[in-house]
CSV table of C-alpha atoms and ligand atoms in Angstrom, one decimal:
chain,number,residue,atom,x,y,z
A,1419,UNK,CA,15.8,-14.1,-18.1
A,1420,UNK,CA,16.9,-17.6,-19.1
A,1421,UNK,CA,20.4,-16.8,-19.7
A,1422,UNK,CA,22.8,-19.7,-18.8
A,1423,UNK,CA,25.3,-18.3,-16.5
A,1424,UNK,CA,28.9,-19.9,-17.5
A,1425,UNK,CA,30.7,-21.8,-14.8
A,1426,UNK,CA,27.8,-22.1,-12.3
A,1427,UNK,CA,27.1,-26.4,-11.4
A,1428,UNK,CA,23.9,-25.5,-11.2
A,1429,UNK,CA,23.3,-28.7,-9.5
A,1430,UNK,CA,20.1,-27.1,-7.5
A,1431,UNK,CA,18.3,-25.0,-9.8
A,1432,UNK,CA,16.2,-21.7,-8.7
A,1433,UNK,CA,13.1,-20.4,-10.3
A,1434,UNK,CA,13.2,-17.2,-8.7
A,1435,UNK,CA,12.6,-15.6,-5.1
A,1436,UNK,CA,9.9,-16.8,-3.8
A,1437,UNK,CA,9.5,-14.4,-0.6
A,1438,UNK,CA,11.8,-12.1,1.5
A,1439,UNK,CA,10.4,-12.5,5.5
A,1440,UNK,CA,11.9,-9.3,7.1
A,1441,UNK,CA,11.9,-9.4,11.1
A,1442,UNK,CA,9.9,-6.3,12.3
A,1443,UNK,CA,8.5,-4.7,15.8
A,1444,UNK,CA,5.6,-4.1,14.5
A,1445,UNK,CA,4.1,-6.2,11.4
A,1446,UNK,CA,0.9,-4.2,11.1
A,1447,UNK,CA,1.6,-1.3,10.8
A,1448,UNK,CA,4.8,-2.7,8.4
A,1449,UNK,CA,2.2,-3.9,6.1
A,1450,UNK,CA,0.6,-1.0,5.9
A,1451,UNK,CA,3.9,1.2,5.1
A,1452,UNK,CA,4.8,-1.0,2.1
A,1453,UNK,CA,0.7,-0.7,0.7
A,1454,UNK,CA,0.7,2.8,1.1
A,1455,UNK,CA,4.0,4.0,0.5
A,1456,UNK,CA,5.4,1.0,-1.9
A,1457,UNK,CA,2.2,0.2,-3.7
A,1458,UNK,CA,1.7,-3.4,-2.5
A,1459,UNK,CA,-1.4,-5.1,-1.4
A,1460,UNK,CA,-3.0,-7.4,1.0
A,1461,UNK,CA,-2.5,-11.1,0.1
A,1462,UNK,CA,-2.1,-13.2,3.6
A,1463,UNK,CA,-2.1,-12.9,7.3
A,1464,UNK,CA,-1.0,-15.8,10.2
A,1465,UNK,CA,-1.9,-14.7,14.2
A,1466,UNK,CA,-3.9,-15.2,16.7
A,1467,UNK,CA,-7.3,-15.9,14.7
A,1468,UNK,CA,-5.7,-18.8,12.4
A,1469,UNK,CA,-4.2,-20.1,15.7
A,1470,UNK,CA,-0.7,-19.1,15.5
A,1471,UNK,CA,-0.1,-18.1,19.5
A,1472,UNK,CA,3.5,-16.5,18.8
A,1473,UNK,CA,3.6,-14.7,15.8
A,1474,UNK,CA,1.7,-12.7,13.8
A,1475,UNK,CA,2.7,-12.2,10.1
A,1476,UNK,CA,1.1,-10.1,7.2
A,1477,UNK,CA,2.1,-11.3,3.4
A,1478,UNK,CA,1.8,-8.4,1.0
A,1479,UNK,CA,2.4,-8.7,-2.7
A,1480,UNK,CA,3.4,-6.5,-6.1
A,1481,UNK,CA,3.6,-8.4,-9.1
A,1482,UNK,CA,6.2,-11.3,-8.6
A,1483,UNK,CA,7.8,-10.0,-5.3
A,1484,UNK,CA,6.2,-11.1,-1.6
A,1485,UNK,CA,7.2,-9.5,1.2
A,1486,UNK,CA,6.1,-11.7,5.2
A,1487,UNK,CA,6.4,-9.0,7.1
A,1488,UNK,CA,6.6,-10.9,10.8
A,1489,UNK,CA,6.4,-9.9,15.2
A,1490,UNK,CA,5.7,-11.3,17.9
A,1491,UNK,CA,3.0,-12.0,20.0
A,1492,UNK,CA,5.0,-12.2,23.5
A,1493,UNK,CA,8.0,-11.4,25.1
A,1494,UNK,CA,11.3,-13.8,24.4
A,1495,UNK,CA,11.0,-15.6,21.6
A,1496,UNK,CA,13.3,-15.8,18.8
A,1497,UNK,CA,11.8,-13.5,16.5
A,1498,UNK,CA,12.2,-11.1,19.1
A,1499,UNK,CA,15.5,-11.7,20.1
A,1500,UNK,CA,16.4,-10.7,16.4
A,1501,UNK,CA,14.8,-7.7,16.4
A,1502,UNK,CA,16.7,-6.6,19.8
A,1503,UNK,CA,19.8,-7.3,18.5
A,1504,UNK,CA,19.4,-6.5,14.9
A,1505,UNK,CA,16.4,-3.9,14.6
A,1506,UNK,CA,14.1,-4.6,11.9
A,1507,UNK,CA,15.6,-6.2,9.1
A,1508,UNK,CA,15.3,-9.3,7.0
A,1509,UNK,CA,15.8,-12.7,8.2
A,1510,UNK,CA,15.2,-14.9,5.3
A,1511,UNK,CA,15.3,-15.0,1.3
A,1512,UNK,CA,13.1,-17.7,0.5
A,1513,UNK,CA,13.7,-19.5,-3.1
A,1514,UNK,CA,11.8,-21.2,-5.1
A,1515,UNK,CA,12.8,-24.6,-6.0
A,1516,UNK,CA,11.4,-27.9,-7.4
A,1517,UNK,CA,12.4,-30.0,-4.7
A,1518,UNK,CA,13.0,-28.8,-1.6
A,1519,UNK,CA,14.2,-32.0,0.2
A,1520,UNK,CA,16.6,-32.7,-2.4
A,1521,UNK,CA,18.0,-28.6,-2.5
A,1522,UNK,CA,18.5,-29.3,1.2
A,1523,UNK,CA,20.1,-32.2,0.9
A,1524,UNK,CA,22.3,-31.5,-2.0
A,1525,UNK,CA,23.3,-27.9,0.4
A,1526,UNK,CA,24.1,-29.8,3.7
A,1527,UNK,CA,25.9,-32.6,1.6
A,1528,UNK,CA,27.8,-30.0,0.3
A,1529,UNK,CA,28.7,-28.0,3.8
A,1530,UNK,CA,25.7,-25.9,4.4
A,1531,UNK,CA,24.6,-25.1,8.2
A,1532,UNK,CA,21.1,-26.5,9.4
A,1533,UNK,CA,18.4,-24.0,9.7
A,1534,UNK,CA,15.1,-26.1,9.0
A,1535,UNK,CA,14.3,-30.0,7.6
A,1536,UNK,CA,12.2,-30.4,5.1
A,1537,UNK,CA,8.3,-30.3,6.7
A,1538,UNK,CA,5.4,-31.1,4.8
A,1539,UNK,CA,3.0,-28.5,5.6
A,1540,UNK,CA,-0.2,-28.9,4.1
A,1541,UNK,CA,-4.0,-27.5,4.4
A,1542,UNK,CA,-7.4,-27.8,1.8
A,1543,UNK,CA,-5.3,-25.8,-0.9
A,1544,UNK,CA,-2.4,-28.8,-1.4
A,1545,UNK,CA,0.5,-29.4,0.2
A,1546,UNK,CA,4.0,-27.1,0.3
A,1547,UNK,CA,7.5,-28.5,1.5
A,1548,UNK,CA,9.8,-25.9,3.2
A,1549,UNK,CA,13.5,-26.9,4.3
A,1550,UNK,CA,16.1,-24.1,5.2
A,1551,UNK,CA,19.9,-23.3,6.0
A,1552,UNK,CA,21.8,-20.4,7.4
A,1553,UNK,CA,23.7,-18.1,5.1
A,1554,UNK,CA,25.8,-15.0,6.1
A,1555,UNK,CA,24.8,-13.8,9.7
A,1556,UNK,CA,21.5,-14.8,10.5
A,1557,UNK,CA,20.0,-14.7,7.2
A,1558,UNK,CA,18.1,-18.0,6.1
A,1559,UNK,CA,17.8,-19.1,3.0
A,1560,UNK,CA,14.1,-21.5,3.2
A,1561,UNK,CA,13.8,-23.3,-0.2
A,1562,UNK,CA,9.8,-23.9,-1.2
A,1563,UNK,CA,8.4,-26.9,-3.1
A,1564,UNK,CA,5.0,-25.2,-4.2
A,1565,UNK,CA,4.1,-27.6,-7.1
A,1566,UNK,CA,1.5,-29.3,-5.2
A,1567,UNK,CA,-0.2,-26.1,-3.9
A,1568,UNK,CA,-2.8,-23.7,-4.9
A,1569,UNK,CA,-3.8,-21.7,-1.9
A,1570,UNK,CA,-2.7,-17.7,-1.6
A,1571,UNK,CA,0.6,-18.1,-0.4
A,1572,UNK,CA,1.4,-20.9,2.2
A,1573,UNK,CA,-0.3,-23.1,4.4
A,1574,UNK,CA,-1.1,-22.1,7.7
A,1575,UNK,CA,-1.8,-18.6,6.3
A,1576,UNK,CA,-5.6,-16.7,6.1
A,1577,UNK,CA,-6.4,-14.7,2.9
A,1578,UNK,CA,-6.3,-11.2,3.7
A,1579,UNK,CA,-8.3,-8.7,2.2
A,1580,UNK,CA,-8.5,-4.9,2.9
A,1581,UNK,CA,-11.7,-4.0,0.6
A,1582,UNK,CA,-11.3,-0.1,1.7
A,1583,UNK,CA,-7.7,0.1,0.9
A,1584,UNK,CA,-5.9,-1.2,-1.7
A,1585,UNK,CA,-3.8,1.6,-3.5
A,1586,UNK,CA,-2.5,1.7,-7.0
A,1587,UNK,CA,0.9,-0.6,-7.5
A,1588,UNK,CA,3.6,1.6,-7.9
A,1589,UNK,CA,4.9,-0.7,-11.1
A,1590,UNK,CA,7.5,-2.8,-8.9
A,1591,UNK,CA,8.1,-6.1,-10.8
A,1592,UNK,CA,10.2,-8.6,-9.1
A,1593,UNK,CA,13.3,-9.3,-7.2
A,1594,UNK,CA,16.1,-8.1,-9.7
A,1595,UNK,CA,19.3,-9.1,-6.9
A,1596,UNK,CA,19.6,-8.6,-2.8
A,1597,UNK,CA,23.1,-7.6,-1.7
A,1598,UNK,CA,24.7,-9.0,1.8
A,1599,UNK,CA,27.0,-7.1,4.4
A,1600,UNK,CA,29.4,-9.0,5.6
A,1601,UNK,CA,33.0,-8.6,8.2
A,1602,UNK,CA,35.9,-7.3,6.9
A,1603,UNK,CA,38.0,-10.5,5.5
A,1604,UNK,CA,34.2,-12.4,5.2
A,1605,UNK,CA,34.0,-12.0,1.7
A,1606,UNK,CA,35.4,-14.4,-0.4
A,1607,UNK,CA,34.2,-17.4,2.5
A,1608,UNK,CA,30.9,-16.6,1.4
A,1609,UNK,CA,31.5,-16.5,-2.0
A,1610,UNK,CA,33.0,-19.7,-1.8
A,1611,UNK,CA,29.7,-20.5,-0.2
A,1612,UNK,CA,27.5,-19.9,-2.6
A,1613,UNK,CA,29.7,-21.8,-5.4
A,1614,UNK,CA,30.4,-24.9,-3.1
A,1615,UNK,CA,26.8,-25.1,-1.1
A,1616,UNK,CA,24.5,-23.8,-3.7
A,1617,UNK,CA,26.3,-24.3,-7.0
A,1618,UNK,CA,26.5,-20.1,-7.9
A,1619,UNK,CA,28.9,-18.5,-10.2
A,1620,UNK,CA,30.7,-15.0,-9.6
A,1621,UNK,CA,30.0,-13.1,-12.6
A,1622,UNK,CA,31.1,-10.0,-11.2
A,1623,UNK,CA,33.9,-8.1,-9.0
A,1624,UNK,CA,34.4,-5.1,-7.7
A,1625,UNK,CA,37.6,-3.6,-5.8
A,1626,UNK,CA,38.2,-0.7,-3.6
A,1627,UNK,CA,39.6,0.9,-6.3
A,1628,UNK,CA,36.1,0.6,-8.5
A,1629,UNK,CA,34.3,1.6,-4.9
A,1630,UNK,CA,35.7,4.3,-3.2
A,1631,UNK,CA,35.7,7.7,-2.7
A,1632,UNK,CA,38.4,10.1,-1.1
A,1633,UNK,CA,37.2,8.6,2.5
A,1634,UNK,CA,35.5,5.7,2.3
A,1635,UNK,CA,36.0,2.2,0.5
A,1636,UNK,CA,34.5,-1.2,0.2
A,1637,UNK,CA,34.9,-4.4,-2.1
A,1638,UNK,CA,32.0,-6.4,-4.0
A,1639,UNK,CA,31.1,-9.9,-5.6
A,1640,UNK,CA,28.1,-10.5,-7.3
A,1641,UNK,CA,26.9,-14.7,-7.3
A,1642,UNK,CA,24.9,-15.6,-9.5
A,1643,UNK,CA,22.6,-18.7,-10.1
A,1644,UNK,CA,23.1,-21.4,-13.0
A,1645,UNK,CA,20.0,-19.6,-14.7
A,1646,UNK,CA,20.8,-16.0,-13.7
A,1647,UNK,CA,17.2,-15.5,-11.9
A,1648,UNK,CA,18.9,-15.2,-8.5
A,1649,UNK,CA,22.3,-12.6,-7.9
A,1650,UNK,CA,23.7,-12.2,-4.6
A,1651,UNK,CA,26.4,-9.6,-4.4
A,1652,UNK,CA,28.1,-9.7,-1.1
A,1653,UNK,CA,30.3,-6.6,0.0
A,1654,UNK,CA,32.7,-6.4,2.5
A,1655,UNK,CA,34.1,-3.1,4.0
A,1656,UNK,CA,37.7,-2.1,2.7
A,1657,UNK,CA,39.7,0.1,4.6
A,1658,UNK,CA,39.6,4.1,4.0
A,1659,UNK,CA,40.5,6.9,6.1
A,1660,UNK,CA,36.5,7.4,7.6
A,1661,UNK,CA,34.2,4.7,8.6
A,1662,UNK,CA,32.3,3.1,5.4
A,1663,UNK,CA,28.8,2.4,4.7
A,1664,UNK,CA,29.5,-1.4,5.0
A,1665,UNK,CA,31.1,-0.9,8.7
A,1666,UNK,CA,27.9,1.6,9.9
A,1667,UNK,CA,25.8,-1.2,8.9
A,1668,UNK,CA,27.7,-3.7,10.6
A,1669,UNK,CA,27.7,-1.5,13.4
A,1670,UNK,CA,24.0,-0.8,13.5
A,1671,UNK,CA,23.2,-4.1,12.6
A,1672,UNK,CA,25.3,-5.8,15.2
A,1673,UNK,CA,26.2,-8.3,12.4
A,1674,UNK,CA,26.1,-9.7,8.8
A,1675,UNK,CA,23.0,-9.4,7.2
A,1676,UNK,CA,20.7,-7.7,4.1
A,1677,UNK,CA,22.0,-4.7,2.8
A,1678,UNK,CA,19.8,-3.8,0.1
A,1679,UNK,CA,16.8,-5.4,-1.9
A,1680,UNK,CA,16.7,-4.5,-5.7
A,1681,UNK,CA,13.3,-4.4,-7.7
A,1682,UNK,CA,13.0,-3.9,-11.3
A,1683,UNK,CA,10.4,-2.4,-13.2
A,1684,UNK,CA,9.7,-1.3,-16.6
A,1685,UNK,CA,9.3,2.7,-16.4
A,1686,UNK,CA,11.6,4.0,-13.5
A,1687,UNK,CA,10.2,7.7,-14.3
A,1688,UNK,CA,6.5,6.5,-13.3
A,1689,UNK,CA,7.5,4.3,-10.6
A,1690,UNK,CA,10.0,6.8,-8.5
A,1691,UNK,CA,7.7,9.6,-9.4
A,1692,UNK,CA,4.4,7.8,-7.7
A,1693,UNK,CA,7.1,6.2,-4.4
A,1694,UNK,CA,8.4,9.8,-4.0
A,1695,UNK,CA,4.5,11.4,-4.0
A,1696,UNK,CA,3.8,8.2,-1.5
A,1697,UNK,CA,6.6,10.0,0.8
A,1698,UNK,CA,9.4,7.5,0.0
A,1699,UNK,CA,13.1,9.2,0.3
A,1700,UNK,CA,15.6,8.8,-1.7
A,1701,UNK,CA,19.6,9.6,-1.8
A,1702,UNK,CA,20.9,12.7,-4.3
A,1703,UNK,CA,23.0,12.9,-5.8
A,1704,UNK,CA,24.6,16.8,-7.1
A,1705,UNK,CA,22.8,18.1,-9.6
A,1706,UNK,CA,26.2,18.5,-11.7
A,1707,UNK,CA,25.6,14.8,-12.5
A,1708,UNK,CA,23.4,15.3,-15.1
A,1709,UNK,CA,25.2,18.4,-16.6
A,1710,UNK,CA,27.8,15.5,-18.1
A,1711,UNK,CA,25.6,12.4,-18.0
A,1712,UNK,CA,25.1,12.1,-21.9
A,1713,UNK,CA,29.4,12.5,-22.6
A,1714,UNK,CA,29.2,9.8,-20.1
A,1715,UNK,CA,26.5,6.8,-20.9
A,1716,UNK,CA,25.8,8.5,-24.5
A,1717,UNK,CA,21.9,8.6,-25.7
A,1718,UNK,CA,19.3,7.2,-23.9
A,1719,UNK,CA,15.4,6.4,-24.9
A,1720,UNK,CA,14.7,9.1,-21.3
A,1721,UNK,CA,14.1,12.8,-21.6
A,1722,UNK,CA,17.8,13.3,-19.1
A,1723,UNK,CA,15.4,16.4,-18.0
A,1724,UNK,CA,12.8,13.8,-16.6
A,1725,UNK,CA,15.6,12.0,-15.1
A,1726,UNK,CA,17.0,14.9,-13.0
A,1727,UNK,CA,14.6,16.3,-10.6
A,1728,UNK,CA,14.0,12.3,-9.5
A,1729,UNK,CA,18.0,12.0,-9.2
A,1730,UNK,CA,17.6,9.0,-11.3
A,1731,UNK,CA,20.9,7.3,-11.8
A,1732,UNK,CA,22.4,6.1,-15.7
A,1733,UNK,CA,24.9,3.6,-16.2
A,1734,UNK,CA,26.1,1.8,-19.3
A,1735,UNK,CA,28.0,-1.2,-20.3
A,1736,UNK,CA,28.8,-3.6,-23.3
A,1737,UNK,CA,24.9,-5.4,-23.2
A,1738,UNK,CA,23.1,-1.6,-22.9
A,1739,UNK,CA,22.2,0.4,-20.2
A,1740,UNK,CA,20.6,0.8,-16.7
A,1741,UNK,CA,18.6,3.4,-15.2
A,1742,UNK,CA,18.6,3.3,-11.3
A,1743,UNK,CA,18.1,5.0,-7.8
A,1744,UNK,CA,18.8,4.1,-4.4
A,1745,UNK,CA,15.9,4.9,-1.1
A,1746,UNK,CA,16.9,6.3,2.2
A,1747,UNK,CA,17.1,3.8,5.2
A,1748,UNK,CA,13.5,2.0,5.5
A,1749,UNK,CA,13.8,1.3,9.2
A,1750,UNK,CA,15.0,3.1,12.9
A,1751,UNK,CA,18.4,1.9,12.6
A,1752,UNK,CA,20.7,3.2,9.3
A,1753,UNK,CA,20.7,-0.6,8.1
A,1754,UNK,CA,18.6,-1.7,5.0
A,1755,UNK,CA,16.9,-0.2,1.8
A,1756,UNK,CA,15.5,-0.2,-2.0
A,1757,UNK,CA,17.2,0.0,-5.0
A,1758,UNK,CA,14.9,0.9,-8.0
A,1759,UNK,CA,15.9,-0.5,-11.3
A,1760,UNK,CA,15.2,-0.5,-15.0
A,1761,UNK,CA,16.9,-2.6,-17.2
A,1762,UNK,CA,17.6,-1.9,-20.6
A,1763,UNK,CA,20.2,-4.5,-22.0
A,1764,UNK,CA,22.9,-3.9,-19.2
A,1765,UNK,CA,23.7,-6.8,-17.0
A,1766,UNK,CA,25.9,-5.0,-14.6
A,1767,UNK,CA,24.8,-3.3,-11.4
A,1768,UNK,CA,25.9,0.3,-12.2
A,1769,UNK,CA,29.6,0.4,-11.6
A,1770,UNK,CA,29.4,4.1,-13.4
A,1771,UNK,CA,27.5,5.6,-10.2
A,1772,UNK,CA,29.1,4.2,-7.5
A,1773,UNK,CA,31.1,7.2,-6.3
A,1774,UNK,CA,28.6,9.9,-6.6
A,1775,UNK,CA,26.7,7.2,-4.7
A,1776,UNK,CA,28.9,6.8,-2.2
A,1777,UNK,CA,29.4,10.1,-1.5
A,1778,UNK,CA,25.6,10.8,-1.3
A,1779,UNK,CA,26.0,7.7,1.4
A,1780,UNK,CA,28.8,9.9,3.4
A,1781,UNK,CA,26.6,13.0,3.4
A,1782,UNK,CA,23.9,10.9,5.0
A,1783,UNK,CA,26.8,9.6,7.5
A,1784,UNK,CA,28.0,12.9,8.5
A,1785,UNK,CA,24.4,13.8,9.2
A,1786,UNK,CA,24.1,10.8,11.8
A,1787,UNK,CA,27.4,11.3,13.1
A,1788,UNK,CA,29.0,8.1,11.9
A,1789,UNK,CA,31.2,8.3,9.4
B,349,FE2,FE1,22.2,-3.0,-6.1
């Protein structure tokens, strides 16, 4: 992926995610869900035995993608203040950068909010610099300078090995895009945001009349970085005659934050079929879907006969086509999940599915009462 996106300044270029820190109430056993169930393994740990007195975090990796799952250690500090008003969610998308002192710079320059100066943390492995600023609700984005380093992930941080378990990755690859909630009318602020502050490009839009079903509604626009390896589509809830997955988020959520996390890999039959033996859930969608799926995307490489007892999504457009599917709610609260995807040629995000999506999503709502 090395596509120049047209229009973005590109003024603070991105090599990819570096790591997604989610906010949880109990990091250990966290961890242990995304080995067993997601097929990641042990890579690094921060607590109480590497000296860190208020926070514990395990680091857990699968191919490019690391996930810092964080808690902590005693009552009233800010990573627990999150988690009672948000639940468990994620608090920062951290993005890898050449020069973190000079993305900061060039993102407060440019109107961004504070969250971190650069710090030079360093240990026997090299040295990192981390800098940070706010982006919708109380999601950070921390940009990492790792040129210099060579230790497992980030200084400060143990190894961690688990010897006796380390189960079979499940073929995730890396971060493919990460989609934001945010208020009704927020929408285009933060799209302006991420072409003023970070020098993004909308490639994509979405009404309510591309997103909706009979009850529900909401809008989308997908930022994109200068060089495509980062895509941030932001929704915002449109209005509809029920409540809409973007406002019972918001709700639940008590704010703006991480909606969903997409991860690509390179045989979605293999990969949903080992996360769905591992006990991870996923949304249906009717099984009539299928009955018309090749009038509507045409042929595919897939058996459509593999593809329907998974309730693996199709969509096509004008670059190829996309095979993709969608995981219940990963936490207590009916805020964040997965999106499983495999790209073949399409560039799009799977416009095609959206309303038998959707009204998988309002089946799921009427079940908890809130649509
Ligand atoms: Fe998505």
């Amino acid at each position: 992926m090395s596509q120049t996106v047209e229009g973005a300044k590109d003024f603070m270029p991105i090599n990819g995610t570096d790591y997604l820190e989610f906010y949880v109430s109990n990091a250990k056993q966290a961890a242990h869900y995304y080995k067993s169930a997601f097929g990641f393994k042990s890579l690094a740990y921060k607590g109480l035995e590497t000296g860190s007195k208020e926070l514990e975090s395990y680091v857990v990796v699968q191919d490019k993608i690391r996930l810092v799952l964080t808690s902590p250690l005693k009552s009233g500090t800010e990573v627990g203040k999150h988690i009672d008003k948000h639940g468990d969610g994620v608090k920062v998308t951290a993005l890898w950068v050449d020069d973190a002192t000079y993305a900061y710079n060039e993102a407060i320059k440019r109107g961004a909010t504070h969250y971190m100066k650069p710090v030079l943390e360093k240990d026997e492995f090299g040295t990192v610099v981390r800098s940070g600023i706010y982006s919708y609700g109380e999601v950070v984005h921390i940009f990492v300078e790792r040129k210099n380093y060579n230790g497992v992930f980030l200084p400060g941080f143990t190894s961690w090995e688990t010897p006796n378990y380390t189960p079979e990755d499940v073929g995730l690859k890396y971060v493919d895009h990460m989609v934001g909630n945010v208020a009704l009318g927020q929408m285009n602020h933060w799209v302006k945001f991420y072409e003023e502050v970070m020098g993004f490009t909308q490639i994509m839009s979405f009404d309510d009349k591309d997103i909706s079903t009979e009850f529900t509604a909401l809008m989308s626009k997908v930022m994109s970085s200068g060089n495509g390896r980062i895509k941030f589509p932001i929704n915002e809830p449109a209005p509809g005659l029920k409540k809409s997955q973007v406002d019972e988020y918001l709700e639940f959520y008590e704010g703006e934050g991480v909606q969903h996390i997409a991860v690509a890999t390179d045989n979605i039959v293999k990969t949903v079929t080992e996360l769905r033996n591992r006990g991870v859930e996923f949304l249906r969608v009717p099984d009539s879907y299928y009955d018309v799926l090749t009038d509507r995307v045409g042929k595919i490489d897939e058996d459509i006969e593999a593809l329907r007892p998974l309730g693996i999504l199709v969509d096509r457009d004008d670059e190829g086509y996309l095979l993709q599917i969608f995981t219940k709610t990963v936490q207590a609260r009916p805020t964040m999940f997965f999106e499983i995807i495999q790209r073949k040629g399409a560039t799009s995000f799977g416009k095609g599915n959206f309303k038998a999506l959707f009204e998988a999503l309002e089946r799921e709502q009427e079940l908890r009462g809130t649509l």
